[in-house]
Each structure stands twice: as structure tokens, then as C-alpha cells.
Amino acid sequence: MLIECIPNVSEGRRPEIVAAMAAAIRAIPGVRLLDHSSDPSHNRSVFTLVGDAAGVERAVLALFERAAADVDLRTHTGEHPRLGAVDVVPFVPIEDVTMADCVALAKKVGAAVAERFQIPVYLYEDASANPARKNLEHIRRGEFEGLAAKMATAGWAPDFGPAAPHPSAGATVIGARMPLIAYNINLATNRLDVAKKIAAAIRHSSGGYRFVKAMGIALDDRGIVQVSMNLTNYEKTPIFRVFETVKREAERYGVAVLESEIVGLVPSAALNAAAEFYLQLDRFTPGQILEHRLRQPE
Amino acid sequence: MLIECIPNVSEGRRPEIVAAMAAAIRAIPGVRLLDHSSDPSHNRSVFTLVGDAAGVERAVLALFERAAADVDLRTHTGEHPRLGAVDVVPFVPIEDVTMADCVALAKKVGAAVAERFQIPVYLYEDASANPARKNLEHIRRGEFEGLAAKMATAGWAPDFGPAAPHPSAGATVIGARMPLIAYNINLATNRLDVAKKIAAAIRHSSGGYRFVKAMGIALDDRGIVQVSMNLTNYEKTPIFRVFETVKREAERYGVAVLESEIVGLVPSAALNAAAEFYLQLDRFTPGQILEHRLRQPE
């Protein structure tokens, strides 16, 4: 069973503090810290770790212990919005694990964080049963500085923990979501209006696909434009459908697709779905992929 | 490091003998027996195992020990051509291993089989430096019954071992090759001539792609026809190119592709190549596939 967890911590300027957090995660057996990076202007660090449910839970609690000791939101400044010392903790299903498992884990970790550190916890995305509390930006609006007032208003009692912010660590948003895919399509034109029109056609907020965020931007150094996207659920809005729609919309303006690009990591299932679609594969199952088969128990 | 090995043994009628062979493979640490199946009319069993070079070597030698004790070619009958008790042993590179590693392993195992069991060994496919000795069917022609005479003729000295057949175990063909992909494309027509013409257009033997074997067959129960293929090197002749060529050739006869089908296992790299092609992915590397990343050392 493999769960990915990407905790975001409100500390990106003191490397020794971030290193101690990374060491706390690495010390947990059965967990691998794949990556961590800090942004001083955001004053924020992002950790990427994987493991089974028990290991990831222990690693997140170890991270909270470090952050609660070393981060004080009362003196924290930075460009990125934040509500807490550990600001947001998403759990992501990767292999042999369901979204329901990740939701259960988010609730278990949320209850443990509230009990052990007296930090209020808000559940978000798939872990939240409340439609008004699924969106991270919405929960985080007002930030740490506005948190005490926000928590006192109707509808903003936390899912776990005290009814007021932790003095130094604020509150934490914990949840479960699908892996994000950062996906860009470059167009063989310098017409920014075309990229913007296509982005508007495909993104959810303006009537497009349910799990697409998109904008049109200019790549000035190359003299071309790009439809830059986040695909937030590759199972329900697959890459190939987005690609084909962008290609078709571009044709309407006499513009060709130059290339596309996956930024960072992509689950193999998202690529396999594209192969299945284009090759018109019939009755194909993941069990037919040699490497998948090798990892199954006998 | 993962190497696949698919030894073919000339015994498919006595389940207790085959079970003892499977047990001998399973007893080797670090090796997994993924599958084995027997065909009584062929009087032949096929084992599929994976492991690192040392483990796979030990498992193959353990299998030879069982086969040399329990199989006697002098009394063996069956529909499938065969030269030896262990008839053919291909090593296939799967993950973090090169074809050169598999060639080296084939030679090492070949030398060990010759020394330990006094069985002559012919190298084939990528393991053979001799162009006249790469093709399995060519090496096997004449079968066990013609082997003594064949070995006495010029050009048929074995690569390892005695210059005459082992009395009961014959000779063995050991080599290294790419994974085979069994791939079929179904056409929305009942015109067998169309499937046959397309198969002729794409297969190597009649002027098509270097690593395609193909034939046109009728699927009578469905009233359609099929281009049935073996792709013998998916890196050099990729699935998507074969699919696109079949689709284009079918168009010329006014026929559509109904679906395609992968029979059995496929390496994930073969599917990823299709996704890269159709999505026009730029600068994509296997390291971007989440699951691949998870299996790398930190």
C-alpha cells in the first residue's frame, strides 16, 4: 500500500530548522522522503513523502512535533497565504489504496494532531463532508491573522480540536485528494488571445471540464503561447481528453499543437489511460503491465 | 535489477514432474515464479520467472537438474519442435538492466550448463555473435532426432559443451532477447483478404517493419477479421507506429479499426511510448512516472 503525503510547513528561511524536520520524517521506518524544497520568499517548505498508512501517520505527527516547537506564526511573514505552522497536509492514494482509505487516514491524523498538540484541524477536499469546507483557499481566507475572528463565526468550528487557534501554531488543514498533474500544451503561434480562449474553453470555472484549472500564457523567449493547466483528477478528467479538446479548439483558429509537457511527476495510470485510448485497447487491465505484475504478491 | 526468464521444458504430460520443477525454482531466494503452464499435446511446459542475475542463474540451473533427471528425449513425443529436455532459455531485460547484461548472463549460464550437465549449448538471438545462429527455428530444425547428424556437420559445433548430443537431454538453446508483445488489431469487416494484405504490408518477412511478425485471421464467431502480431522489439518498432500503419492501410480499403488487444503482459515502457507519441510529450523521462520514482534508491 502506497500513500503519498505532501505537508506544507510555514518555514522556508532557516535551513537548519527545515533539515531537522526532514530528519524527523526520515527517522520513521517504512517511510521515504522523496523530496523537500523551501521557498524563502514564501517562507514555506514542501515535503513529499510516501509509505503505508501507519508510517505516513507517524511521520506527519513527528513533523508536527518539530513545527510546533520551532515555528511561531505570530512572527512569521511570507508571500504565501497560511493558517498554521504545519499549514496543509494532503494524503494522496498511489498504489493498492483507495480514496476512502486516505479520507480515513486524514481523519485519524486530524484527531491525533488535535489531541496531542491542541491545534484545531479543518478537513478539506475529499476528507470534508461539508461542501462549504472542501476548498483550501476558502478555508485559508483571512490567514493566521484573521483566524481567531473567523473561528468565532458560525460555520467555522474546526473538525477536530479547540474552538480557538493555537497561540503559535494556528490551525491546520488536513485532507485527501487525487494526485495533481501539472500539464502544459504549447501552441505553434504567438497569439496570446488564442491560448486564453482555449484555456477558458476547457477550465471548470468558465464551463469546461470538471477537474481542469487552466490559463493562457506567453512564452516570450520562444515566441509561442501555452495553455498551462492543473489536472486535479486524472481518472475523471483524463489527459487525453483535455489534449484532444485543446487540439480541436486550436484548429478552429488555424493553430497547431507544437508539443505538450508534464511538469514533475505523473502516475503511470494516467499515461496508461492515454495509451489505451489512442490504441483503442480492448479489455486491457493493469495486471497486464509486466512491472505491475512483478509487484503483486504471488 | 530485474531479469525475466522463460525456460521451455519438454515435459507437459506428467503434472508431478512439472510441479517438482516449479518447486525447484521457487526454492531459490530472490526469484519469483510468476507463472507456469503445460500443454499436453505439445508435451511442453513454459515457466516465467523474474529476479536478479544471480538468482535467475541459480533457478535455471536448478531447473536443469530436475529436467536432466526426469526427462528423456528418446521417448518424448509431442507436437512442438524441440531439441532438448530444457529446450530453450531466453533472458529478457525488464528493469535497471541492459541487453548486454542479459547476453553476459546467457553465456555464463550456458557455460555452467555445459560443464555441470555435459549438455551442448547453442546461443541464440542477441546472445549469438554468429548471424547464422540467431534464429531459434533455424537452430532447432531437425529436432532431437536429427541432432547428432546436424552437430557433426560444419558450422554446427555448439557454443559450449560436448560436440555430440547428451543421450537423454539433447541440447539446449540459451539466449537473450527483448520482451515479446502479442498484439492484435480487430477490423470492422469480415473480409479476410483485407486482414491478410495488411499483415503482409507490416510484417518483416514481406517488406514491413523489422520487428513485426503478422498474419491475417478470421474471427468467425464475431464475423470480423484480425491482424494478429508478435512485436519482437517494442523499442525499435513501437506499438503506436504499427497501430497507425494498420489503421492507414485499412482506410485504403474503407475499413475501420474496431479495437486492438494486448494478449498477456506488456512492459510499461511500451505503453508510455504510446502516450508520449499521441500526447506529443516533450522532454518526458521515465523518472517523471511516480511509481518509477518510488522504486529508485534515495
Coordinates of C-alpha atoms in Angstrom, one line a residue:
Chain A
M1 CA 0.0 0.0 0.0
L2 CA 1.4 3.4 -1.0
I3 CA 0.1 6.7 0.2
E4 CA 1.8 10.0 -0.8
C5 CA 1.7 12.9 1.6
I6 CA 2.8 16.5 0.8
P7 CA 2.8 18.5 4.0
N8 CA 3.4 22.3 3.6
V9 CA 5.1 23.9 6.6
S10 CA 5.4 27.7 7.3
E11 CA 9.2 27.8 7.5
G12 CA 11.4 28.4 4.4
R13 CA 14.2 30.7 5.6
R14 CA 16.0 28.7 8.4
P15 CA 17.7 25.7 6.7
E16 CA 18.6 24.1 10.0
I17 CA 15.0 24.0 11.1
V18 CA 13.9 22.6 7.8
A19 CA 16.7 20.0 8.0
A20 CA 15.5 18.9 11.4
M21 CA 12.0 18.4 10.1
A22 CA 13.3 16.3 7.2
A23 CA 15.4 14.2 9.6
A24 CA 12.3 13.6 11.8
I25 CA 10.4 12.3 8.7
R26 CA 13.4 10.1 7.6
A27 CA 13.7 8.6 11.0
I28 CA 10.3 6.8 10.6
P29 CA 10.7 3.2 9.4
G30 CA 8.7 2.4 6.2
V31 CA 8.5 6.0 5.1
R32 CA 10.5 7.6 2.3
L33 CA 11.1 11.3 2.0
L34 CA 11.2 11.7 -1.8
D35 CA 11.8 15.4 -1.9
H36 CA 11.7 18.6 0.1
S37 CA 12.1 22.2 -1.1
S38 CA 12.0 25.6 0.6
D39 CA 10.9 29.0 -0.8
P40 CA 12.4 31.9 1.2
S41 CA 10.1 34.5 -0.3
H42 CA 7.1 32.3 0.6
N43 CA 8.8 31.4 3.9
R44 CA 7.4 27.9 3.3
S45 CA 8.7 24.4 2.7
V46 CA 7.0 21.5 0.9
F47 CA 7.9 17.8 1.9
T48 CA 6.9 14.9 -0.3
L49 CA 6.9 11.5 1.4
V50 CA 5.4 8.1 0.7
G51 CA 4.7 5.0 2.8
D52 CA 1.8 2.9 4.1
A53 CA -0.9 4.4 6.3
A54 CA 0.8 3.7 9.7
G55 CA 4.2 5.0 8.6
V56 CA 2.8 8.2 7.0
E57 CA 0.7 8.9 10.1
R58 CA 3.8 8.6 12.3
A59 CA 5.9 10.8 10.0
V60 CA 3.3 13.6 9.9
L61 CA 3.0 13.6 13.7
A62 CA 6.8 13.8 14.0
L63 CA 6.7 16.7 11.6
F64 CA 4.0 18.4 13.7
E65 CA 6.2 18.0 16.8
R66 CA 9.1 19.8 15.2
A67 CA 6.9 22.5 13.7
A68 CA 5.0 23.2 16.9
A69 CA 8.3 23.6 18.7
D70 CA 10.1 25.7 16.1
V71 CA 7.6 27.8 14.1
D72 CA 5.7 30.8 15.6
L73 CA 3.1 32.2 13.3
R74 CA 3.0 35.5 15.4
T75 CA 6.3 36.5 13.9
H76 CA 6.0 34.7 10.6
T77 CA 6.0 36.7 7.3
G78 CA 5.9 35.5 3.7
E79 CA 4.1 35.9 0.4
H80 CA 2.2 32.6 0.6
P81 CA -1.2 32.5 2.4
R82 CA -1.0 30.3 5.5
L83 CA -3.1 29.4 8.5
G84 CA -0.7 27.3 10.6
A85 CA 2.8 26.2 11.4
V86 CA 2.0 23.0 9.5
D87 CA -0.3 24.7 7.1
V88 CA -1.8 21.9 4.9
V89 CA -1.4 18.1 4.8
P90 CA -2.9 16.3 1.8
F91 CA -3.0 12.5 1.6
V92 CA -3.0 11.1 -1.9
P93 CA -3.8 7.5 -3.0
I94 CA -1.0 6.0 -5.2
E95 CA -1.0 2.2 -5.3
D96 CA -3.2 -0.5 -3.8
V97 CA -5.1 2.0 -1.7
T98 CA -8.4 3.8 -2.2
M99 CA -9.5 7.4 -1.7
A100 CA -11.7 6.1 1.2
D101 CA -8.5 4.8 2.9
C102 CA -6.9 8.3 2.5
V103 CA -10.0 10.0 3.9
A104 CA -10.0 7.7 6.9
L105 CA -6.3 8.4 7.4
A106 CA -6.8 12.2 7.2
K107 CA -9.5 12.0 9.9
K108 CA -7.3 9.8 12.1
V109 CA -4.3 12.1 11.8
G110 CA -6.5 15.1 12.3
A111 CA -7.9 13.7 15.6
A112 CA -4.4 12.8 16.7
V113 CA -3.0 16.3 15.9
A114 CA -5.8 18.0 17.8
E115 CA -5.4 15.8 20.8
R116 CA -1.6 15.7 21.0
F117 CA -0.9 19.4 20.1
Q118 CA -4.1 21.2 20.9
I119 CA -4.1 22.5 17.3
P120 CA -7.6 23.0 15.6
V121 CA -7.9 20.9 12.4
Y122 CA -10.1 21.6 9.4
L123 CA -10.7 18.7 6.9
Y124 CA -10.7 19.6 3.2
E125 CA -11.2 18.2 -0.3
D126 CA -12.4 14.6 -0.2
A127 CA -12.0 14.3 3.5
S128 CA -14.6 17.0 4.2
A129 CA -18.3 16.1 4.1
N130 CA -19.2 19.8 4.2
P131 CA -19.5 21.2 0.6
A132 CA -18.6 24.7 2.1
R133 CA -15.4 23.4 3.6
K134 CA -13.8 21.4 0.7
N135 CA -11.8 24.3 -0.9
L136 CA -8.4 25.0 0.6
E137 CA -8.3 28.7 -0.4
H138 CA -11.7 29.2 1.1
I139 CA -10.7 27.7 4.4
R140 CA -7.5 29.6 4.5
R141 CA -9.0 33.0 3.6
G142 CA -8.2 35.6 6.3
E143 CA -5.0 33.7 7.1
F144 CA -3.5 33.3 10.6
E145 CA -4.0 36.9 11.4
G146 CA -7.8 36.6 10.9
L147 CA -8.2 33.1 12.2
A148 CA -9.4 33.9 15.8
A149 CA -12.2 36.1 14.4
K150 CA -13.1 33.6 11.7
M151 CA -13.3 30.6 14.1
A152 CA -15.7 32.6 16.3
T153 CA -18.2 32.9 13.4
A154 CA -21.0 30.5 12.6
G155 CA -19.9 27.6 10.4
W156 CA -16.2 27.8 11.2
A157 CA -15.9 25.4 14.2
P158 CA -13.0 23.1 13.4
D159 CA -13.5 19.4 12.6
F160 CA -11.2 18.4 15.5
G161 CA -9.6 20.3 18.4
P162 CA -10.1 23.5 20.3
A163 CA -12.5 26.2 19.2
A164 CA -9.8 28.9 19.1
P165 CA -6.4 29.0 17.3
H166 CA -3.3 27.5 18.9
P167 CA -1.3 30.6 20.0
S168 CA 1.8 30.0 17.9
A169 CA 0.8 27.2 15.6
G170 CA -2.6 28.5 14.4
A171 CA -4.7 25.8 12.7
T172 CA -4.1 23.0 10.2
V173 CA -5.9 21.9 7.1
I174 CA -5.8 18.1 6.6
G175 CA -7.4 16.2 3.8
A176 CA -7.3 13.7 0.9
R177 CA -7.2 14.4 -2.8
M178 CA -6.2 12.8 -6.1
P179 CA -2.7 13.4 -7.4
L180 CA -2.3 16.7 -9.3
I181 CA -0.8 16.7 -12.8
A182 CA 0.8 19.9 -14.0
Y183 CA 0.3 19.7 -17.7
N184 CA 1.1 22.3 -20.4
I185 CA 0.3 22.4 -24.1
N186 CA 2.4 24.6 -26.3
L187 CA 0.8 26.1 -29.4
A188 CA 2.6 27.0 -32.7
T189 CA 1.6 30.6 -32.5
N190 CA 2.4 33.8 -30.7
R191 CA -1.3 34.8 -30.3
L192 CA -1.9 35.0 -26.6
D193 CA -5.6 35.6 -27.2
V194 CA -5.8 32.0 -28.7
A195 CA -4.2 30.4 -25.6
K196 CA -6.5 32.4 -23.3
K197 CA -9.7 31.5 -25.3
I198 CA -8.7 27.8 -25.3
A199 CA -7.9 27.9 -21.5
A200 CA -11.3 29.4 -20.9
A201 CA -13.0 26.7 -23.0
I202 CA -11.5 23.8 -21.1
R203 CA -11.4 25.1 -17.5
H204 CA -14.1 24.2 -14.9
S205 CA -14.5 27.8 -13.7
S206 CA -15.7 29.0 -17.1
G207 CA -17.7 26.0 -18.2
G208 CA -15.1 23.4 -19.2
Y209 CA -14.0 20.1 -17.7
R210 CA -14.8 19.5 -14.0
F211 CA -11.2 18.8 -13.0
V212 CA -9.2 21.3 -15.1
K213 CA -7.7 24.6 -14.0
A214 CA -6.2 26.5 -16.9
M215 CA -4.7 29.7 -18.1
G216 CA -3.2 31.0 -21.3
I217 CA 0.3 32.5 -21.0
A218 CA 3.0 33.7 -23.4
L219 CA 6.4 32.0 -23.6
D220 CA 8.1 35.2 -24.7
D221 CA 11.6 33.7 -25.1
R222 CA 10.3 31.2 -27.6
G223 CA 7.7 33.4 -29.3
I224 CA 4.9 31.0 -28.6
V225 CA 2.0 30.6 -26.2
Q226 CA 1.0 27.9 -23.8
V227 CA -2.2 26.6 -22.3
S228 CA -0.9 25.9 -18.7
M229 CA -3.0 23.5 -16.6
N230 CA -3.5 21.6 -13.4
L231 CA -5.5 18.4 -13.8
T232 CA -6.9 17.7 -10.4
N233 CA -8.5 14.3 -11.1
Y234 CA -6.9 12.4 -13.9
E235 CA -9.4 9.5 -13.6
K236 CA -12.5 11.6 -14.1
T237 CA -10.9 14.2 -16.5
P238 CA -8.2 12.2 -18.3
I239 CA -5.1 13.8 -20.0
F240 CA -6.0 12.5 -23.5
R241 CA -9.5 14.1 -23.4
V242 CA -8.0 17.5 -22.4
F243 CA -5.3 17.2 -25.1
E244 CA -7.8 16.3 -27.9
T245 CA -10.1 19.2 -26.9
V246 CA -7.2 21.7 -26.9
K247 CA -6.1 20.4 -30.3
R248 CA -9.6 20.7 -31.7
E249 CA -10.1 24.2 -30.3
A250 CA -6.7 25.3 -31.7
E251 CA -7.7 24.0 -35.1
R252 CA -10.6 26.4 -35.1
Y253 CA -8.1 29.3 -35.1
G254 CA -5.8 27.6 -37.7
V255 CA -3.3 26.8 -34.9
A256 CA -1.4 23.6 -34.4
V257 CA -0.3 21.9 -31.2
L258 CA 3.5 22.1 -31.1
E259 CA 4.0 19.7 -28.1
S260 CA 2.8 19.1 -24.6
E261 CA 4.7 18.8 -21.3
I262 CA 4.2 17.1 -18.0
V263 CA 5.8 19.1 -15.2
G264 CA 7.1 17.0 -12.4
L265 CA 5.5 13.6 -11.6
V266 CA 2.6 11.7 -13.2
P267 CA 1.0 8.5 -12.0
S268 CA 1.6 5.7 -14.5
A269 CA -2.2 5.1 -14.6
A270 CA -2.6 8.5 -16.2
L271 CA -0.2 7.6 -19.1
N272 CA -1.7 4.1 -19.5
A273 CA -5.1 5.6 -19.9
A274 CA -3.8 7.7 -22.9
A275 CA -2.2 4.6 -24.4
E276 CA -5.5 2.7 -24.0
F277 CA -7.5 5.5 -25.6
Y278 CA -5.3 6.0 -28.7
L279 CA -4.5 2.4 -29.3
Q280 CA -8.2 1.6 -28.8
L281 CA -7.2 -1.2 -26.4
D282 CA -10.0 -3.6 -25.6
R283 CA -10.3 -5.4 -22.3
F284 CA -7.0 -4.1 -21.0
T285 CA -6.2 -4.4 -17.3
P286 CA -3.4 -3.0 -15.2
G287 CA -2.5 -6.6 -14.3
Q288 CA -1.2 -7.0 -17.9
I289 CA 1.6 -4.5 -17.2
L290 CA 4.7 -6.5 -16.5
E291 CA 6.1 -4.3 -13.8
H292 CA 2.7 -4.1 -12.0
R293 CA 2.5 -7.9 -12.0
L294 CA 6.0 -8.2 -10.6
R295 CA 5.0 -6.2 -7.5
Q296 CA 1.9 -8.3 -6.8
P297 CA 2.1 -11.0 -4.1
E298 CA 2.3 -14.5 -5.6
Chain B
M1 CA 17.7 -5.2 -11.2
L2 CA 15.0 -7.4 -12.8
I3 CA 15.6 -10.0 -15.5
E4 CA 12.8 -12.2 -16.8
C5 CA 13.5 -15.8 -17.9
I6 CA 11.1 -18.0 -19.7
P7 CA 12.5 -21.6 -19.9
N8 CA 10.6 -24.1 -22.1
V9 CA 10.9 -27.7 -20.9
S10 CA 10.0 -30.8 -22.9
E11 CA 7.5 -32.2 -20.4
G12 CA 3.8 -31.3 -20.4
R13 CA 2.0 -34.5 -19.5
R14 CA 3.2 -35.5 -16.0
P15 CA 1.9 -32.9 -13.6
E16 CA 4.0 -34.2 -10.7
I17 CA 7.3 -33.8 -12.7
V18 CA 6.3 -30.2 -13.7
A19 CA 5.3 -29.4 -10.1
A20 CA 8.8 -30.6 -8.9
M21 CA 10.4 -28.3 -11.4
A22 CA 8.2 -25.3 -10.2
A23 CA 9.2 -26.2 -6.6
A24 CA 12.9 -26.2 -7.5
I25 CA 12.6 -22.7 -9.0
R26 CA 10.5 -21.4 -6.0
A27 CA 13.1 -22.6 -3.6
I28 CA 15.7 -20.1 -4.9
P29 CA 15.7 -16.9 -2.7
G30 CA 15.2 -13.6 -4.6
V31 CA 13.5 -15.3 -7.5
R32 CA 9.7 -15.3 -8.2
L33 CA 8.0 -17.8 -10.4
L34 CA 5.2 -15.7 -11.9
D35 CA 3.6 -18.4 -13.9
H36 CA 3.9 -21.8 -15.4
S37 CA 1.6 -23.7 -17.8
S38 CA 1.7 -27.1 -19.5
D39 CA 0.4 -28.1 -22.9
P40 CA -0.1 -31.9 -23.1
S41 CA -0.4 -32.0 -26.9
H42 CA 2.9 -30.2 -27.2
N43 CA 4.2 -32.2 -24.2
R44 CA 5.9 -29.0 -23.1
S45 CA 5.8 -26.6 -20.1
V46 CA 6.7 -22.9 -20.0
F47 CA 7.9 -21.2 -16.8
T48 CA 8.0 -17.5 -16.3
L49 CA 10.3 -16.3 -13.5
V50 CA 12.0 -13.0 -12.5
G51 CA 14.8 -12.0 -10.3
D52 CA 18.3 -10.5 -10.4
A53 CA 21.1 -12.2 -12.4
A54 CA 22.5 -14.4 -9.6
G55 CA 19.0 -15.6 -8.6
V56 CA 17.8 -16.3 -12.1
E57 CA 21.1 -18.2 -12.8
R58 CA 20.6 -20.4 -9.8
A59 CA 16.9 -21.1 -10.6
V60 CA 17.7 -22.1 -14.2
L61 CA 20.5 -24.5 -13.1
A62 CA 18.1 -26.0 -10.5
L63 CA 15.5 -26.5 -13.3
F64 CA 18.2 -28.2 -15.5
E65 CA 18.9 -30.6 -12.6
R66 CA 15.3 -31.6 -12.4
A67 CA 14.9 -31.9 -16.2
A68 CA 18.1 -33.8 -16.7
A69 CA 16.9 -36.4 -14.1
D70 CA 13.3 -36.7 -15.2
V71 CA 13.0 -36.0 -19.0
D72 CA 14.3 -38.4 -21.7
L73 CA 14.1 -37.1 -25.2
R74 CA 14.5 -40.7 -26.6
T75 CA 10.9 -41.4 -25.5
H76 CA 9.5 -37.9 -25.8
T77 CA 6.7 -37.2 -28.3
G78 CA 4.7 -34.0 -28.8
E79 CA 3.6 -31.6 -31.5
H80 CA 6.0 -28.8 -30.6
P81 CA 9.6 -28.9 -32.2
R82 CA 12.3 -29.5 -29.5
L83 CA 16.0 -30.2 -29.3
G84 CA 16.4 -30.8 -25.5
A85 CA 15.0 -31.6 -22.1
V86 CA 15.3 -27.9 -21.3
D87 CA 14.6 -26.8 -24.8
V88 CA 15.1 -23.0 -24.8
V89 CA 16.0 -20.4 -22.2
P90 CA 15.6 -16.7 -23.1
F91 CA 16.7 -14.0 -20.7
V92 CA 14.8 -10.7 -21.1
P93 CA 15.8 -7.3 -19.7
I94 CA 13.0 -5.7 -17.6
E95 CA 14.2 -3.0 -15.2
D96 CA 17.5 -1.4 -14.5
V97 CA 19.3 -3.9 -16.6
T98 CA 20.7 -3.8 -20.1
M99 CA 20.6 -6.2 -23.0
A100 CA 24.4 -6.6 -22.6
D101 CA 23.8 -7.8 -19.0
C102 CA 21.4 -10.4 -20.3
V103 CA 23.8 -11.5 -23.0
A104 CA 26.5 -11.9 -20.4
L105 CA 24.1 -13.9 -18.2
A106 CA 23.2 -16.2 -21.1
K107 CA 26.8 -17.0 -21.8
K108 CA 27.5 -17.6 -18.1
V109 CA 24.6 -19.9 -17.7
G110 CA 25.4 -21.7 -21.0
A111 CA 29.0 -22.4 -19.8
A112 CA 27.6 -23.7 -16.4
V113 CA 25.0 -25.9 -18.0
A114 CA 27.7 -27.4 -20.3
E115 CA 30.1 -28.0 -17.5
R116 CA 27.7 -29.3 -14.9
F117 CA 25.4 -31.5 -17.1
Q118 CA 27.5 -32.2 -20.2
I119 CA 24.7 -30.8 -22.3
P120 CA 25.8 -28.9 -25.5
V121 CA 24.5 -25.3 -25.6
Y122 CA 23.7 -23.1 -28.6
L123 CA 23.5 -19.4 -28.0
Y124 CA 20.7 -17.5 -29.9
E125 CA 19.2 -14.1 -30.7
D126 CA 21.2 -11.2 -29.1
A127 CA 23.5 -13.7 -27.3
S128 CA 24.8 -15.1 -30.5
A129 CA 27.5 -13.3 -32.4
N130 CA 27.0 -15.6 -35.4
P131 CA 24.3 -14.2 -37.8
A132 CA 23.6 -17.8 -39.0
R133 CA 22.8 -18.9 -35.4
K134 CA 20.5 -16.2 -34.1
N135 CA 17.2 -17.7 -35.2
L136 CA 15.7 -20.3 -32.8
E137 CA 13.7 -22.1 -35.5
H138 CA 16.8 -22.5 -37.6
I139 CA 18.9 -23.9 -34.7
R140 CA 16.1 -26.3 -33.8
R141 CA 15.5 -27.6 -37.3
G142 CA 15.9 -31.4 -37.4
E143 CA 14.9 -31.6 -33.8
F144 CA 16.3 -34.0 -31.2
E145 CA 16.1 -36.9 -33.7
G146 CA 18.3 -35.2 -36.2
L147 CA 20.6 -33.5 -33.7
A148 CA 23.6 -36.0 -33.8
A149 CA 23.9 -35.7 -37.6
K150 CA 23.4 -31.9 -37.5
M151 CA 26.1 -31.4 -34.8
A152 CA 28.5 -33.4 -37.0
T153 CA 28.2 -31.0 -39.9
A154 CA 30.2 -27.9 -40.5
G155 CA 29.0 -24.8 -38.6
W156 CA 27.1 -26.6 -36.0
A157 CA 29.6 -27.1 -33.2
P158 CA 27.9 -25.8 -30.0
D159 CA 28.9 -22.6 -28.3
F160 CA 29.5 -24.6 -25.0
G161 CA 29.9 -28.3 -24.1
P162 CA 30.4 -31.6 -25.9
A163 CA 30.4 -31.9 -29.7
A164 CA 27.6 -34.5 -29.6
P165 CA 24.1 -34.5 -28.0
H166 CA 23.5 -35.5 -24.4
P167 CA 22.0 -39.0 -24.7
S168 CA 18.7 -38.2 -22.9
A169 CA 18.7 -34.4 -22.6
G170 CA 19.8 -33.5 -26.2
A171 CA 21.0 -29.9 -26.5
T172 CA 19.8 -26.5 -25.2
V173 CA 19.3 -23.1 -26.8
I174 CA 20.1 -20.2 -24.5
G175 CA 20.0 -16.6 -25.3
A176 CA 18.8 -13.0 -24.7
R177 CA 16.0 -11.1 -26.4
M178 CA 13.6 -8.2 -25.9
P179 CA 10.2 -8.9 -24.4
L180 CA 7.7 -10.1 -26.9
I181 CA 4.4 -8.3 -27.2
A182 CA 1.4 -10.3 -28.5
Y183 CA -0.7 -7.6 -30.1
N184 CA -3.9 -7.9 -32.2
I185 CA -5.9 -5.4 -34.2
N186 CA -9.5 -6.2 -35.0
L187 CA -11.0 -4.7 -38.1
A188 CA -14.7 -3.8 -38.6
T189 CA -15.1 -6.1 -41.6
N190 CA -15.4 -9.8 -42.4
R191 CA -13.1 -9.5 -45.4
L192 CA -10.2 -11.9 -44.6
D193 CA -8.3 -10.7 -47.7
V194 CA -8.0 -7.2 -46.2
A195 CA -6.5 -8.6 -42.9
K196 CA -4.1 -10.7 -44.9
K197 CA -3.0 -7.8 -47.1
I198 CA -2.4 -5.6 -44.1
A199 CA -0.5 -8.3 -42.3
A200 CA 1.7 -8.6 -45.4
A201 CA 2.3 -4.9 -45.5
I202 CA 3.5 -4.6 -42.0
R203 CA 5.5 -7.8 -41.3
H204 CA 9.2 -8.0 -41.7
S205 CA 9.3 -11.1 -43.9
S206 CA 7.4 -9.4 -46.7
G207 CA 8.9 -6.0 -46.5
G208 CA 7.3 -4.4 -43.4
Y209 CA 8.7 -3.3 -40.1
R210 CA 11.9 -5.0 -38.8
F211 CA 10.4 -6.4 -35.6
V212 CA 6.9 -7.4 -36.6
K213 CA 5.6 -10.9 -37.3
A214 CA 1.9 -10.8 -38.5
M215 CA -0.8 -12.8 -40.1
G216 CA -4.4 -12.1 -41.0
I217 CA -7.0 -14.4 -39.5
A218 CA -10.8 -14.6 -39.4
L219 CA -12.7 -14.4 -36.0
D220 CA -15.6 -16.4 -37.3
D221 CA -17.7 -16.2 -34.1
R222 CA -17.7 -12.4 -34.3
G223 CA -17.9 -12.1 -38.1
I224 CA -14.8 -9.9 -38.2
V225 CA -11.1 -10.3 -39.1
Q226 CA -7.9 -9.7 -37.2
V227 CA -4.3 -8.7 -37.8
S228 CA -2.6 -10.9 -35.3
M229 CA 1.0 -9.9 -34.4
N230 CA 4.1 -10.5 -32.4
L231 CA 6.2 -7.4 -31.8
T232 CA 9.7 -8.6 -31.1
N233 CA 11.3 -5.3 -30.2
Y234 CA 9.0 -2.6 -28.9
E235 CA 11.8 -0.1 -28.6
K236 CA 12.7 -0.2 -32.3
T237 CA 9.3 -1.0 -33.7
P238 CA 6.9 0.7 -31.3
I239 CA 3.2 -0.3 -30.8
F240 CA 1.9 3.1 -31.9
R241 CA 3.7 3.1 -35.2
V242 CA 2.3 -0.4 -36.0
F243 CA -1.2 0.7 -34.9
E244 CA -1.1 3.9 -37.0
T245 CA 0.1 1.9 -40.1
V246 CA -2.6 -0.7 -39.8
K247 CA -5.2 2.0 -39.4
R248 CA -4.0 3.8 -42.5
E249 CA -3.7 0.7 -44.6
A250 CA -7.3 -0.3 -43.5
E251 CA -8.6 3.1 -44.6
R252 CA -7.4 2.4 -48.1
Y253 CA -10.0 -0.5 -48.2
G254 CA -12.7 1.6 -46.5
V255 CA -12.3 -0.4 -43.3
A256 CA -12.2 1.0 -39.8
V257 CA -10.2 -0.3 -36.8
L258 CA -12.7 -1.7 -34.3
E259 CA -10.2 -2.2 -31.4
S260 CA -6.8 -3.5 -30.5
E261 CA -5.8 -6.0 -27.9
I262 CA -2.6 -6.9 -25.9
V263 CA -2.5 -10.6 -25.1
G264 CA -0.7 -11.3 -21.9
L265 CA 1.9 -9.0 -20.5
V266 CA 3.3 -5.7 -21.8
P267 CA 6.3 -3.7 -20.4
S268 CA 5.1 -0.3 -19.1
A269 CA 7.7 1.4 -21.3
A270 CA 5.8 0.2 -24.4
L271 CA 2.6 1.8 -23.2
N272 CA 4.4 5.0 -22.1
A273 CA 5.9 5.4 -25.5
A274 CA 2.4 5.4 -27.0
A275 CA 1.2 8.1 -24.5
E276 CA 4.3 10.2 -25.3
F277 CA 3.7 9.9 -29.1
Y278 CA 0.0 10.7 -29.1
L279 CA 0.2 13.5 -26.4
Q280 CA 3.2 14.9 -28.2
L281 CA 5.0 14.9 -24.9
D282 CA 8.2 17.0 -24.9
R283 CA 11.2 16.2 -22.8
F284 CA 9.5 13.4 -20.9
T285 CA 11.6 11.0 -18.9
P286 CA 10.7 7.7 -17.1
G287 CA 11.9 9.4 -13.8
Q288 CA 8.7 11.5 -14.0
I289 CA 6.5 8.5 -13.5
L290 CA 5.6 8.5 -9.9
E291 CA 5.8 4.7 -9.4
H292 CA 9.2 4.6 -11.1
R293 CA 10.5 7.3 -8.8
L294 CA 9.2 5.4 -5.7
R295 CA 11.3 2.4 -6.6
Q296 CA 14.6 4.4 -7.1
P297 CA 17.1 4.5 -4.2
E298 CA 17.0 7.8 -2.3

